[in-house]
């Protein structure tokens, strides 16, 4: 398989993973500094989803860093499949959390009138901003992962592997 920017084990992949981790940690910090986030199920789900995101992105950033230092190529079929499926799961959870928390923030700012929580409403807005930044980096990473997955399938088809069922 060819190595191109953003594929696992490259500097671009490391940057994208670190950015995902930083923005997810920022959204957790923004939420944790409010006093009433636990009153809303969407915000509790967000903390859980972003916690998983931090662990996933940090782990893959470490893997990318180790691969860069040791000059290893991370294009084995098992690793590429793991990256694709893991990113899909965490991206889906992050999108659901971002949508739910954005819905709560819009409810307070637009539908209720003014936010009665004061400074916390600004933190909720910051939180949503950080969440959608996480999703932007996920989108960039997924485009690369899908390309790797396509190259993996093409290389398997080129070898004409016969599977007996």
XYZ file of C-alpha atoms in Angstrom:
165
model
C 0.000 0.000 0.000
C 1.160 3.519 -0.710
C 1.903 5.934 2.106
C 0.274 9.344 1.730
C -0.345 12.231 4.151
C -2.725 11.266 6.924
C -2.275 7.514 6.677
C -1.428 5.779 9.967
C 2.144 6.288 11.087
C 2.651 9.658 9.360
C 3.206 13.104 10.838
C -0.144 14.313 9.486
C -1.954 11.457 11.194
C -0.170 12.285 14.433
C -1.261 15.934 14.134
C -4.884 14.990 13.462
C -4.983 12.569 16.411
C -3.421 15.095 18.791
C -5.877 17.767 17.631
C -8.814 15.397 18.198
C -7.511 14.601 21.670
C -6.921 18.260 22.606
C -10.337 19.469 21.444
C -12.107 16.555 23.131
C -10.232 17.263 26.386
C -11.121 20.942 26.020
C -14.797 20.121 25.673
C -14.626 17.922 28.791
C -12.881 20.715 30.700
C -15.434 23.251 29.520
C -18.275 21.032 30.670
C -16.668 20.000 33.953
C -16.246 23.622 35.059
C -19.991 24.213 35.009
C -21.994 23.496 38.125
C -25.151 22.109 36.553
C -24.078 19.916 33.640
C -25.142 16.778 35.509
C -28.768 17.973 35.401
C -28.913 17.333 31.662
C -28.647 13.871 30.179
C -27.203 15.215 26.916
C -24.285 16.791 28.746
C -23.621 13.632 30.770
C -23.598 11.637 27.527
C -21.207 14.204 26.111
C -18.739 13.686 28.962
C -18.819 9.912 28.397
C -18.455 10.253 24.619
C -15.596 12.729 24.803
C -13.865 10.602 27.450
C -13.864 7.714 24.991
C -12.672 10.103 22.282
C -9.717 11.272 24.374
C -8.645 7.703 25.127
C -9.022 6.573 21.484
C -7.237 9.583 19.962
C -4.460 9.560 22.553
C -3.840 5.856 22.027
C -3.658 6.221 18.259
C -1.466 9.325 18.592
C 0.951 7.267 20.699
C 0.863 4.520 18.083
C 1.574 7.070 15.333
C 4.424 8.549 17.371
C 6.002 5.159 17.977
C 5.661 4.294 14.295
C 7.354 7.575 13.328
C 10.241 7.071 15.743
C 10.819 3.447 14.721
C 10.024 4.162 11.043
C 7.386 1.429 10.896
C 4.538 1.263 8.403
C 1.114 0.712 9.954
C -0.641 -0.735 6.923
C -1.457 -4.241 8.022
C -5.019 -5.284 7.175
C -5.915 -5.768 10.835
C -4.670 -2.313 11.871
C -6.337 -0.499 8.984
C -9.637 -2.262 9.705
C -9.307 -1.411 13.406
C -8.650 2.258 12.618
C -11.620 2.499 10.263
C -14.142 0.757 12.522
C -12.896 2.469 15.699
C -13.042 5.894 14.072
C -16.538 5.222 12.759
C -17.781 4.263 16.221
C -16.190 7.186 18.028
C -17.230 9.639 15.300
C -20.848 8.466 15.517
C -20.860 8.814 19.297
C -19.234 12.258 19.064
C -21.724 13.448 16.469
C -24.645 12.300 18.615
C -23.193 14.032 21.674
C -22.477 17.232 19.749
C -25.967 17.318 18.271
C -27.653 16.689 21.616
C -25.631 19.314 23.469
C -26.089 21.839 20.647
C -29.833 21.229 20.842
C -29.805 21.987 24.570
C -27.741 25.149 24.025
C -30.096 26.364 21.267
C -33.064 25.642 23.497
C -31.662 27.891 26.217
C -30.473 30.739 24.019
C -33.206 30.944 21.397
C -36.341 29.177 22.567
C -36.392 29.989 26.288
C -35.319 33.572 25.703
C -32.257 34.249 27.731
C -30.126 31.797 29.558
C -30.728 31.835 33.295
C -27.457 30.104 34.055
C -25.325 33.187 33.222
C -21.693 32.339 32.635
C -22.488 28.650 32.173
C -24.306 29.402 28.921
C -21.102 30.835 27.482
C -19.301 27.657 28.513
C -21.985 25.583 26.798
C -21.443 27.586 23.626
C -17.665 27.088 23.879
C -18.273 23.407 24.426
C -20.273 23.114 21.213
C -17.596 24.999 19.312
C -14.942 22.556 20.538
C -17.135 19.558 19.772
C -17.614 20.512 16.166
C -13.853 21.070 15.827
C -13.381 17.460 16.968
C -15.797 16.391 14.231
C -13.908 18.394 11.589
C -10.689 16.565 12.459
C -12.593 13.280 12.453
C -13.865 14.021 8.960
C -10.328 14.650 7.723
C -9.037 11.474 9.374
C -11.902 9.362 8.027
C -11.258 10.458 4.457
C -7.725 9.135 4.810
C -8.864 5.941 6.562
C -11.400 5.191 3.849
C -8.730 5.647 1.219
C -6.472 3.227 3.124
C -9.356 0.781 3.381
C -9.992 1.032 -0.372
C -6.304 0.426 -1.098
C -6.355 -2.546 1.264
C -9.344 -4.097 -0.505
C -7.758 -3.443 -3.903
C -4.523 -5.129 -2.839
C -6.442 -8.155 -1.538
C -8.406 -8.400 -4.789
C -5.208 -8.069 -6.806
C -3.758 -11.098 -4.998
C -6.960 -13.004 -5.802
C -7.182 -14.639 -2.441
C -9.412 -17.707 -2.584
C -11.490 -18.123 0.517
C -13.147 -21.455 1.024
C -16.309 -21.384 3.107
